mmCIF file of C-alpha atoms in Angstrom:
data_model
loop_
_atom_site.group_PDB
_atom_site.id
_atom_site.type_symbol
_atom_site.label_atom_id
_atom_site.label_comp_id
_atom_site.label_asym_id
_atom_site.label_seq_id
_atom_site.Cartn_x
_atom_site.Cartn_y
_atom_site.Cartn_z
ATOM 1 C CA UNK W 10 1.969 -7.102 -30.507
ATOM 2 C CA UNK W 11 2.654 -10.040 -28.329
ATOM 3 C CA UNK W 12 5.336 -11.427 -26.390
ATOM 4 C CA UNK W 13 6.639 -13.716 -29.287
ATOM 5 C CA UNK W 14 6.797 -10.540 -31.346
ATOM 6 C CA UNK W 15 8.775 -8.529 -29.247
ATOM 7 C CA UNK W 16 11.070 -10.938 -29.023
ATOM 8 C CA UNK W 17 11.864 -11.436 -32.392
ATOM 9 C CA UNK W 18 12.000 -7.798 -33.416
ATOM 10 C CA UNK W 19 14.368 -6.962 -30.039
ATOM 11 C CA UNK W 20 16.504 -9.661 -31.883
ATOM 12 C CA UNK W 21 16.118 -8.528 -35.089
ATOM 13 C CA UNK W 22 17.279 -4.949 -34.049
ATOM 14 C CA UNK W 23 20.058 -6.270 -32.327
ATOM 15 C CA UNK W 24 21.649 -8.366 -34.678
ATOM 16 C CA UNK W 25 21.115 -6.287 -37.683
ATOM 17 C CA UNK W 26 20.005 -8.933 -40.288
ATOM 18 C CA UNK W 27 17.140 -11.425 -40.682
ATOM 19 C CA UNK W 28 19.624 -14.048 -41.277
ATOM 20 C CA UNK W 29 21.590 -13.633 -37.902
ATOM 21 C CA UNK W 30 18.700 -13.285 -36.032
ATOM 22 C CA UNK W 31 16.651 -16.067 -37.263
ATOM 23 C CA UNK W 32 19.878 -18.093 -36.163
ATOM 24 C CA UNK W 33 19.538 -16.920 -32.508
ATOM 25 C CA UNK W 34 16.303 -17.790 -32.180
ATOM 26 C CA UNK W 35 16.342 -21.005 -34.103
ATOM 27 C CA UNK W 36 13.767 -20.473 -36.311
ATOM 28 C CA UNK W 37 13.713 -19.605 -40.511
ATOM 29 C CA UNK W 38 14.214 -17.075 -42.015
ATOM 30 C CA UNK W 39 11.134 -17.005 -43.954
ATOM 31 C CA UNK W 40 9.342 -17.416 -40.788
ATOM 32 C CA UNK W 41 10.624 -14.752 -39.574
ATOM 33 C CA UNK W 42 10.734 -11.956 -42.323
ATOM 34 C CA UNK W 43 6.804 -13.016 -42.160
ATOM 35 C CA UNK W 44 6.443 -12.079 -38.739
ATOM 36 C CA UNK W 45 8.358 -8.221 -39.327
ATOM 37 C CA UNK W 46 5.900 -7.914 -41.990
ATOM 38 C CA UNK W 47 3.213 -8.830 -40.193
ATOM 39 C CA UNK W 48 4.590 -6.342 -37.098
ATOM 40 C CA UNK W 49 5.284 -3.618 -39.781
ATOM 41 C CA UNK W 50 1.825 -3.871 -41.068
ATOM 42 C CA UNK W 51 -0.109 -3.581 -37.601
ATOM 43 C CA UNK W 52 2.481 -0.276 -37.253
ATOM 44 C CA UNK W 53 1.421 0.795 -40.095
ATOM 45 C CA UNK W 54 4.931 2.035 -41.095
ATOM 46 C CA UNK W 55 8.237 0.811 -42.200
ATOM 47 C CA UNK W 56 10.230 0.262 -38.672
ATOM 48 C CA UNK W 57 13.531 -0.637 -40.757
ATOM 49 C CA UNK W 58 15.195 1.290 -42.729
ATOM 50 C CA UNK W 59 16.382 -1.968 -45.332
ATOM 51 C CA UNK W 60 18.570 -0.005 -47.853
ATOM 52 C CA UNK W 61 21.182 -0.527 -45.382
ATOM 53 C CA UNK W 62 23.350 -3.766 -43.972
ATOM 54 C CA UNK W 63 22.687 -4.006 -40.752
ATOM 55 C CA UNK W 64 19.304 -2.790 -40.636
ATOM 56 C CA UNK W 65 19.018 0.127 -38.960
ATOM 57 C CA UNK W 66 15.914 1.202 -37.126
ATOM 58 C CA UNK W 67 13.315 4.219 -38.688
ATOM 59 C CA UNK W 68 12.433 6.712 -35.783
ATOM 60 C CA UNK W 69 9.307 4.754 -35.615
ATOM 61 C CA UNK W 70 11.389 1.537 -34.814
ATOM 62 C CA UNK W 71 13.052 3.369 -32.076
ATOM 63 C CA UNK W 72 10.163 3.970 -30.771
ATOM 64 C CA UNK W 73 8.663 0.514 -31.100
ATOM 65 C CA UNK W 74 12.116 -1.071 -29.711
ATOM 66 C CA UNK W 75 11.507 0.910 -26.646
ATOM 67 C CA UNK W 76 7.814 -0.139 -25.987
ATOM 68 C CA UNK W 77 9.491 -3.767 -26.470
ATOM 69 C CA UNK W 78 11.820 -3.819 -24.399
ATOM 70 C CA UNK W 79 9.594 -2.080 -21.708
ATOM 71 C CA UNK W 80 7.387 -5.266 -21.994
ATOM 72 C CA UNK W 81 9.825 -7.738 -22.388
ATOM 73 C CA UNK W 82 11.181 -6.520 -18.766
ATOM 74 C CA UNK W 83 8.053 -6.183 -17.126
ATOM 75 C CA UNK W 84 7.814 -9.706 -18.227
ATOM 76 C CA UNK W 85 10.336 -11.286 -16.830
ATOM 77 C CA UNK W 86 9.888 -9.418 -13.719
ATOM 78 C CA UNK W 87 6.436 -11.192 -13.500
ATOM 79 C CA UNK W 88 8.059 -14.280 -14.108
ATOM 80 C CA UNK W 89 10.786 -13.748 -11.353
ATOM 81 C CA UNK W 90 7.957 -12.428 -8.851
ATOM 82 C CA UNK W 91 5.384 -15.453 -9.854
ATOM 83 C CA UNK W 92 8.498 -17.901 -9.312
ATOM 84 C CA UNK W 93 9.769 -16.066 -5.861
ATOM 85 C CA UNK W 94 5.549 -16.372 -5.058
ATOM 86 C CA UNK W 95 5.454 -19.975 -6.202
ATOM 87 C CA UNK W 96 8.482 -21.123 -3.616
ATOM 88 C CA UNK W 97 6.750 -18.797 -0.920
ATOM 89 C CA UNK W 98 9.603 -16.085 -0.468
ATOM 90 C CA UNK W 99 7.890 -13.566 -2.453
ATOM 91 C CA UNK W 100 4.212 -12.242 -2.137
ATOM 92 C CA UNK W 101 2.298 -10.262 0.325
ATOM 93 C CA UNK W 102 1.591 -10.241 4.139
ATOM 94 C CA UNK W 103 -1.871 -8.888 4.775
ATOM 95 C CA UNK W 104 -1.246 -7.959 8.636
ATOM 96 C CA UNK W 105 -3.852 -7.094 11.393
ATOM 97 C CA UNK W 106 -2.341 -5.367 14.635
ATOM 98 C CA UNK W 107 -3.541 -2.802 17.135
ATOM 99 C CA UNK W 108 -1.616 0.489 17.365
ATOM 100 C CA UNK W 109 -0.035 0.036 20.585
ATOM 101 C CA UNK W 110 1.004 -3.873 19.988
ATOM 102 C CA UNK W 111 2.382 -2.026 16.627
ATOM 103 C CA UNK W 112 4.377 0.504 18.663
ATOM 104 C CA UNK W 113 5.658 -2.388 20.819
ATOM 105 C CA UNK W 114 6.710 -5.468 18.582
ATOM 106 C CA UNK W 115 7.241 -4.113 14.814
ATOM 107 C CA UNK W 116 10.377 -1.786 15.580
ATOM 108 C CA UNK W 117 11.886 -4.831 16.223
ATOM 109 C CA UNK W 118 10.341 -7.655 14.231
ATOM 110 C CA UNK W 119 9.785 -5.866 10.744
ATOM 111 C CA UNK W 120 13.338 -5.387 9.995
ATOM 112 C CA UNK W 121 14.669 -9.413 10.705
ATOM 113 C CA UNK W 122 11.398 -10.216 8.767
ATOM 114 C CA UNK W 123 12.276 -8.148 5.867
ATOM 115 C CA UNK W 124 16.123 -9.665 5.767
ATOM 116 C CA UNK W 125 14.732 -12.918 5.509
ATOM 117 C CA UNK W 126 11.837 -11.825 3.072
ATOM 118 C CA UNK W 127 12.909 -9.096 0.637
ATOM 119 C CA UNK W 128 10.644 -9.541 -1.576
ATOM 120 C CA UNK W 129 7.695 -10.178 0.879
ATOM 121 C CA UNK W 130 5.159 -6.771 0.851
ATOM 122 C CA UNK W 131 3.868 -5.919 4.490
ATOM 123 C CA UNK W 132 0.392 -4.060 4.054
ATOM 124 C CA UNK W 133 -0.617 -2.978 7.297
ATOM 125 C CA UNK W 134 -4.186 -2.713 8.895
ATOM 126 C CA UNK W 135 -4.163 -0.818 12.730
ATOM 127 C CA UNK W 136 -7.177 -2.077 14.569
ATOM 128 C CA UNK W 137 -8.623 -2.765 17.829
ATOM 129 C CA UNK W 138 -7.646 -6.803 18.508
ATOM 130 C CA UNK W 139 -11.754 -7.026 18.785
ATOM 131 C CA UNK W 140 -12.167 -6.326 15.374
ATOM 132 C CA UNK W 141 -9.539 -8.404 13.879
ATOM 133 C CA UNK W 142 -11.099 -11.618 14.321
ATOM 134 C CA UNK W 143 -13.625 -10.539 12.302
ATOM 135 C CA UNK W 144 -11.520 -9.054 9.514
ATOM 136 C CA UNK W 145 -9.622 -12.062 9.694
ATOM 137 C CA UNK W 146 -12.248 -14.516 9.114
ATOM 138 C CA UNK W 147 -13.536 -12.117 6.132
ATOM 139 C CA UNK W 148 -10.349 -12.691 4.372
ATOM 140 C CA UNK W 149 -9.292 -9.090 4.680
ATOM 141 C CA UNK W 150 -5.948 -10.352 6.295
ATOM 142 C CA UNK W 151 -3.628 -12.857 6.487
ATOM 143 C CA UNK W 152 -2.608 -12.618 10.099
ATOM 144 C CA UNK W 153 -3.898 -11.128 13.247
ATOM 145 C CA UNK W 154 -1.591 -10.181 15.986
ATOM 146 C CA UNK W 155 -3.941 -9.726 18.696
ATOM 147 C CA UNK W 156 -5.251 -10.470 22.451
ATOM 148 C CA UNK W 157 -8.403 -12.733 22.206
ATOM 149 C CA UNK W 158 -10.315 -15.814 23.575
ATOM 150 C CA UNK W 159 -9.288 -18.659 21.110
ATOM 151 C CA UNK W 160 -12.848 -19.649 20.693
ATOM 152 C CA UNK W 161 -12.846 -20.249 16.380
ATOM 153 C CA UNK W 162 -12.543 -23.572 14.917
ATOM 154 C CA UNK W 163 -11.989 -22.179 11.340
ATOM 155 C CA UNK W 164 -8.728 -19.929 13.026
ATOM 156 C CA UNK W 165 -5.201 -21.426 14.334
ATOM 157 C CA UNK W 166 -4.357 -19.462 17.393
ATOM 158 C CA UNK W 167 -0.729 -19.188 18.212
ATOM 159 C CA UNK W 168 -0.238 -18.087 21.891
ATOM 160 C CA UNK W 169 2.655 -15.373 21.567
ATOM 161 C CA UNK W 170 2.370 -13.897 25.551
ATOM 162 C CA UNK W 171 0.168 -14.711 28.625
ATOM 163 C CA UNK W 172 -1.335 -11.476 29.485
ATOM 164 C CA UNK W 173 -2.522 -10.755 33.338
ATOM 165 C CA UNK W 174 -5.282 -7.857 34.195
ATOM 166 C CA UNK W 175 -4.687 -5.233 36.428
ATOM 167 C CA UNK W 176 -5.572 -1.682 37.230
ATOM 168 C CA UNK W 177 -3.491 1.200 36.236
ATOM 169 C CA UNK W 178 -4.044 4.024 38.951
ATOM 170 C CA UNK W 179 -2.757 7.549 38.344
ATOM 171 C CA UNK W 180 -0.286 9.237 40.813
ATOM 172 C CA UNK W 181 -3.679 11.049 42.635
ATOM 173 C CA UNK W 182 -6.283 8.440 42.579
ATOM 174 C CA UNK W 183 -6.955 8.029 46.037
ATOM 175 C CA UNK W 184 -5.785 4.148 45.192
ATOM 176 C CA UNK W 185 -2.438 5.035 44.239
ATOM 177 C CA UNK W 186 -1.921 7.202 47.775
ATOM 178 C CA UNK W 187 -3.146 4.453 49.958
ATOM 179 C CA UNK W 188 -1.893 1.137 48.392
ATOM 180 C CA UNK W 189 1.503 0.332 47.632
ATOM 181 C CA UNK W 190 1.838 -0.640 43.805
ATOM 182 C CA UNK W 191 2.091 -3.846 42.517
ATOM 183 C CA UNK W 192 -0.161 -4.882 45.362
ATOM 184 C CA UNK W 193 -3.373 -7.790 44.177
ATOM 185 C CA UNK W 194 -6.374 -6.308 44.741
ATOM 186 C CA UNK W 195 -10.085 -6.741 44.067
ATOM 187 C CA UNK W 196 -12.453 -4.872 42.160
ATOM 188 C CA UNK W 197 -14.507 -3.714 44.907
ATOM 189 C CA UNK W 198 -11.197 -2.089 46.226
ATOM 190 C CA UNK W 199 -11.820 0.818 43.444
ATOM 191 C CA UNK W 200 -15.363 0.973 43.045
ATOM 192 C CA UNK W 201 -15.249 4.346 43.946
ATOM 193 C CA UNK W 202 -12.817 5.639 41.681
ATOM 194 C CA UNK W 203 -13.384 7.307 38.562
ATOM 195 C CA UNK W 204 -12.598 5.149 35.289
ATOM 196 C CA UNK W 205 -11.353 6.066 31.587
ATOM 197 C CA UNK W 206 -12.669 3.291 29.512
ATOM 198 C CA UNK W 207 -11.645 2.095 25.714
ATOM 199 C CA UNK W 208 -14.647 1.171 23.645
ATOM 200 C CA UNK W 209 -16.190 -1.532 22.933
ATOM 201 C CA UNK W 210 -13.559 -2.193 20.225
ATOM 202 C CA UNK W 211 -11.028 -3.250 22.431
ATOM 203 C CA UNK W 212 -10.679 -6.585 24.306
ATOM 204 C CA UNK W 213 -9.956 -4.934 27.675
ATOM 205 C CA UNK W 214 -13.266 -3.199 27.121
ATOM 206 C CA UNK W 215 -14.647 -6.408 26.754
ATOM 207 C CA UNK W 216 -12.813 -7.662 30.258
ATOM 208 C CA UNK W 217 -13.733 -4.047 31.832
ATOM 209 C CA UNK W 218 -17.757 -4.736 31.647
ATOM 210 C CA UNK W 219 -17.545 -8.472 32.120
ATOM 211 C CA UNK W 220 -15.746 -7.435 35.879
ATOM 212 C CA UNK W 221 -18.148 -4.388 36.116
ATOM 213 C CA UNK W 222 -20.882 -6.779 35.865
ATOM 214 C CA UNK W 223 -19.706 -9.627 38.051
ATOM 215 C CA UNK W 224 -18.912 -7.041 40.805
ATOM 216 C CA UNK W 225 -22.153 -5.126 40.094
ATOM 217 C CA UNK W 226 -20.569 -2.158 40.517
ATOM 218 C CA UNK W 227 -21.235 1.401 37.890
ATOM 219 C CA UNK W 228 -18.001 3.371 37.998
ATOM 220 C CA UNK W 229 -17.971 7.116 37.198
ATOM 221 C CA UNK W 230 -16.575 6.820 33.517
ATOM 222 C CA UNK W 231 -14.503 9.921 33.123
ATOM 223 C CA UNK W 232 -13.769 9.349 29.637
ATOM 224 C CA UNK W 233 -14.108 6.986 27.113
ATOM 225 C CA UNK W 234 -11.781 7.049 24.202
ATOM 226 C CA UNK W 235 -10.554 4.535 21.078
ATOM 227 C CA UNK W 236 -7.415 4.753 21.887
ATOM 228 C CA UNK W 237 -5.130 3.202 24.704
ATOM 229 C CA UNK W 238 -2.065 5.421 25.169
ATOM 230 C CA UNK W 239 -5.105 8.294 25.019
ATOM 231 C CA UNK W 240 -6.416 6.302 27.812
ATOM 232 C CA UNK W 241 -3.026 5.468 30.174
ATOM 233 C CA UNK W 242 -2.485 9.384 29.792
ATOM 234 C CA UNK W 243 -5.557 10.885 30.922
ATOM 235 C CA UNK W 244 -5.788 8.219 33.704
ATOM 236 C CA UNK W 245 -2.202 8.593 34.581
ATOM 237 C CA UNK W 246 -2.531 12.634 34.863
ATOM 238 C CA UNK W 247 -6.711 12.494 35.856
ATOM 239 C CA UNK W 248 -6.266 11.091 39.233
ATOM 240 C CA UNK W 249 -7.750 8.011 37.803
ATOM 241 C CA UNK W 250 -8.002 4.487 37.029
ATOM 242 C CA UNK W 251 -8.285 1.604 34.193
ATOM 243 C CA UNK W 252 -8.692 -1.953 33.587
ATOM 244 C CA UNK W 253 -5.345 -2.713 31.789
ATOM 245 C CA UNK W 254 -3.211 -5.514 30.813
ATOM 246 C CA UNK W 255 0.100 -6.312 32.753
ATOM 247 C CA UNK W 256 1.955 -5.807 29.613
ATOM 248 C CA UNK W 257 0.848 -2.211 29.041
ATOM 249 C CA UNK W 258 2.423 -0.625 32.797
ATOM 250 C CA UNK W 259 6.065 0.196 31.325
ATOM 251 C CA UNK W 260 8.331 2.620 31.861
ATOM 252 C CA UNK W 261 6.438 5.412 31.144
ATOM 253 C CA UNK W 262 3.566 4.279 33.612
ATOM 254 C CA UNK W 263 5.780 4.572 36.524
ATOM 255 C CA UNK W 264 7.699 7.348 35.461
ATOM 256 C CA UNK W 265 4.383 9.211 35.539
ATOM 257 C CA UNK W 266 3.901 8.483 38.796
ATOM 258 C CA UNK W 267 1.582 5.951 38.481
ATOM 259 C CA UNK W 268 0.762 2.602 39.549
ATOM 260 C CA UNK W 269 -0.629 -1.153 38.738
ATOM 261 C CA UNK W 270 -2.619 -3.640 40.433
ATOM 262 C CA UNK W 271 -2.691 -7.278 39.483
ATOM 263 C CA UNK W 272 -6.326 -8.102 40.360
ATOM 264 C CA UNK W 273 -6.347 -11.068 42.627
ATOM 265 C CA UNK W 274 -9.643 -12.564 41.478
ATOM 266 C CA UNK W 275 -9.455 -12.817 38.358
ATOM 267 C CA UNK W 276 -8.115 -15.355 35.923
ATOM 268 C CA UNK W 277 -7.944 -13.811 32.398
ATOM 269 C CA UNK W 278 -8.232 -15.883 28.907
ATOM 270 C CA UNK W 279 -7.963 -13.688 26.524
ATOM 271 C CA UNK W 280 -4.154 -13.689 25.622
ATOM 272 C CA UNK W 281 -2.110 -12.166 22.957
ATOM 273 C CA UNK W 282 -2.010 -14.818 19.947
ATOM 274 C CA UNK W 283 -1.097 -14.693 16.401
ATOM 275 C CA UNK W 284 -4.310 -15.926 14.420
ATOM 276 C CA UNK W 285 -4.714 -16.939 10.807
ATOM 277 C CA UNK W 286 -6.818 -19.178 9.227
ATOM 278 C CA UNK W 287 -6.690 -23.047 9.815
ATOM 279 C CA UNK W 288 -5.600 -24.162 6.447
ATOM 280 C CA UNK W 289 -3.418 -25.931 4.341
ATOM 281 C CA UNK W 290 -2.417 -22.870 1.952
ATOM 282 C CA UNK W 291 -0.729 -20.770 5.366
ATOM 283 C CA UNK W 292 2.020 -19.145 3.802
ATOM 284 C CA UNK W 293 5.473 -20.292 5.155
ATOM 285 C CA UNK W 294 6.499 -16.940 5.788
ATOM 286 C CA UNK W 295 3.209 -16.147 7.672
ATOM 287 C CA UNK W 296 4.319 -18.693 10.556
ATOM 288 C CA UNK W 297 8.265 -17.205 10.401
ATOM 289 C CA UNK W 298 6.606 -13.962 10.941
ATOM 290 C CA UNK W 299 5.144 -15.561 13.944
ATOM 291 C CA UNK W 300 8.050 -17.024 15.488
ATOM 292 C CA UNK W 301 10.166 -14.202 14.672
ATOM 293 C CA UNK W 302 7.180 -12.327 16.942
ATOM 294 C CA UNK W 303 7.581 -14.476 19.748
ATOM 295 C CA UNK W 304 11.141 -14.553 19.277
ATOM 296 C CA UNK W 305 11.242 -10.898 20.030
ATOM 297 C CA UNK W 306 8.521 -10.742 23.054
ATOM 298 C CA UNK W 307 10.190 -13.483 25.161
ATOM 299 C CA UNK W 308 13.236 -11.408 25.143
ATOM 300 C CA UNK W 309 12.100 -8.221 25.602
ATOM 301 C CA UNK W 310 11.604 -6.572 28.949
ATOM 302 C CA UNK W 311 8.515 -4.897 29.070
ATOM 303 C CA UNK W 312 7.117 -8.353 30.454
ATOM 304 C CA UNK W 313 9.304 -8.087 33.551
ATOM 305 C CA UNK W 314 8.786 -4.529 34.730
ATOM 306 C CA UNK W 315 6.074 -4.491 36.573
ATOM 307 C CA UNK W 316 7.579 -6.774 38.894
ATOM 308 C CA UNK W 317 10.559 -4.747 39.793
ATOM 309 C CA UNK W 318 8.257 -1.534 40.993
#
């Protein structure tokens, strides 16, 4: 059975009569007492019952008529979804965040998104921002959200938020009881402190050993862990310390006792920018999900905190 068939049977049910329905669909009747036959025999069975006026449907018809209309939906539901895909308000966003930028930005970005794109599908993929350049450039997502060097020439970079690099101090580091927070400092200032460290996944990993280098200093690593808010809590209640982005000491870090250090000798490039890949074909709702990103950062307050401690 195909599409034309459906049709005509759907009409042929509906209107009772070869006659009437051959005049809705503008066609002849001979044409299309051919094509019932022609359904009828692929059924294998009679699908009208013909001793009456209208036609009325065999239980085997029912049956059919149900499969038809099944496919005639599904259909014009592809037709509606290739259209909505076709003027770029329909489709799928392949997105590429880490966990904590998730916790921060898609409480309040995902639902204005989703009122301007119904019919746009979010699949999400949590990973460290180190790996989503890669994933990106692989074609395994659309759009990175993530804090990076913009080094690719194949990948648009978007800068969303500058992003400074401190060190987070727990309430009984011996940094936290001697220096005021918010104070600069340099590296050398905590060499003796112990360290949790993210892996190598993560960019401030890859910030952490480029300083530990330059300073040629070896920290005692107390722990080293995948995850960030696994690392700002065992620092914040270990007595110790981690390289950090400003944009991570919130609330919570100070609540905990803790404190940040901007580090005064540093200049950091690797900022938090929305990446995708430099082409022509970048989905029009991939760059509103962008600006409705920075939209949300610049007025948020998380930026501002640190700051007012």
């Amino acid at each position: 059975m195909n599409m034309k068939q459906a049709l005509y049977f759907k009409t042929i049910a509906k209107y009772g009569t070869i006659t009437a329905a051959a005049k809705q669909l503008y066609i002849s009747q001979p044409s299309l007492s051919q094509t019932l036959r022609q359904i009828e025999d692929e059924a294998g069975t009679p699908l009208f019952d013909r001793s009456t006026s209208p036609f009325h449907l065999t239980y085997a018809g029912e049956r059919y008529l149900r499969a038809v209309e099944a496919m005639l939906e599904i259909e014009t539901q592809l037709k509606e979804e290739i259209e909505s895909i076709r003027r770029d308000d329909g489709g799928r966003l392949r997105l590429g965040i880490s966990i904590t930028r998730a916790m921060q930005v898609l409480p309040d970005v995902i639902p204005i998104f989703t009122k301007a794109y119904p019919n746009v599908t979010i699949e999400l993929t949590e990973a460290a921002s180190a790996s989503l350049e890669g994933l990106l450039q692989k074609g395994q997502i659309d759009l990175a959200l993530a804090a990076l060097e913009a080094n690719e020439a194949n990948i648009a970079y978007e800068l969303i938020e500058k992003e400074s690099i401190g060190i987070l101090a727990g309430r009984d580091s011996q940094l936290a009881q001697l220096v005021p927070s918010g104070t600069p400092i340099s590296l050398e200032t905590v060499e003796k402190e112990m360290f949790v460290s993210l892996d190598s996944s993560h960019s401030s990993r890859i910030i952490q050993d480029r300083l530990f280098r330059r300073y040629n200093i070896r920290p005692k690593i107390l722990l080293e862990t995948s995850a960030l808010e696994v690392a700002r809590r065992v620092a914040l209640k270990g007595g110790a310390c981690m390289v950090l982005p400003d944009v991570y000491a919130d609330d919570f870090v100070f609540k905990s006792g803790g404190a940040f250090y901007p580090l005064k000798d540093y200049e950091n490039h690797r900022h938090f920018y929305a990446c995708y890949r430099n082409d022509e074909n970048t989905k029009k709702y991939i760059r509103d999900f962008v600006s409705i990103t920075a939209s949300v950062l610049a007025h948020s307050t998380h930026g501002k905190r640190i700051s007012q401690k």
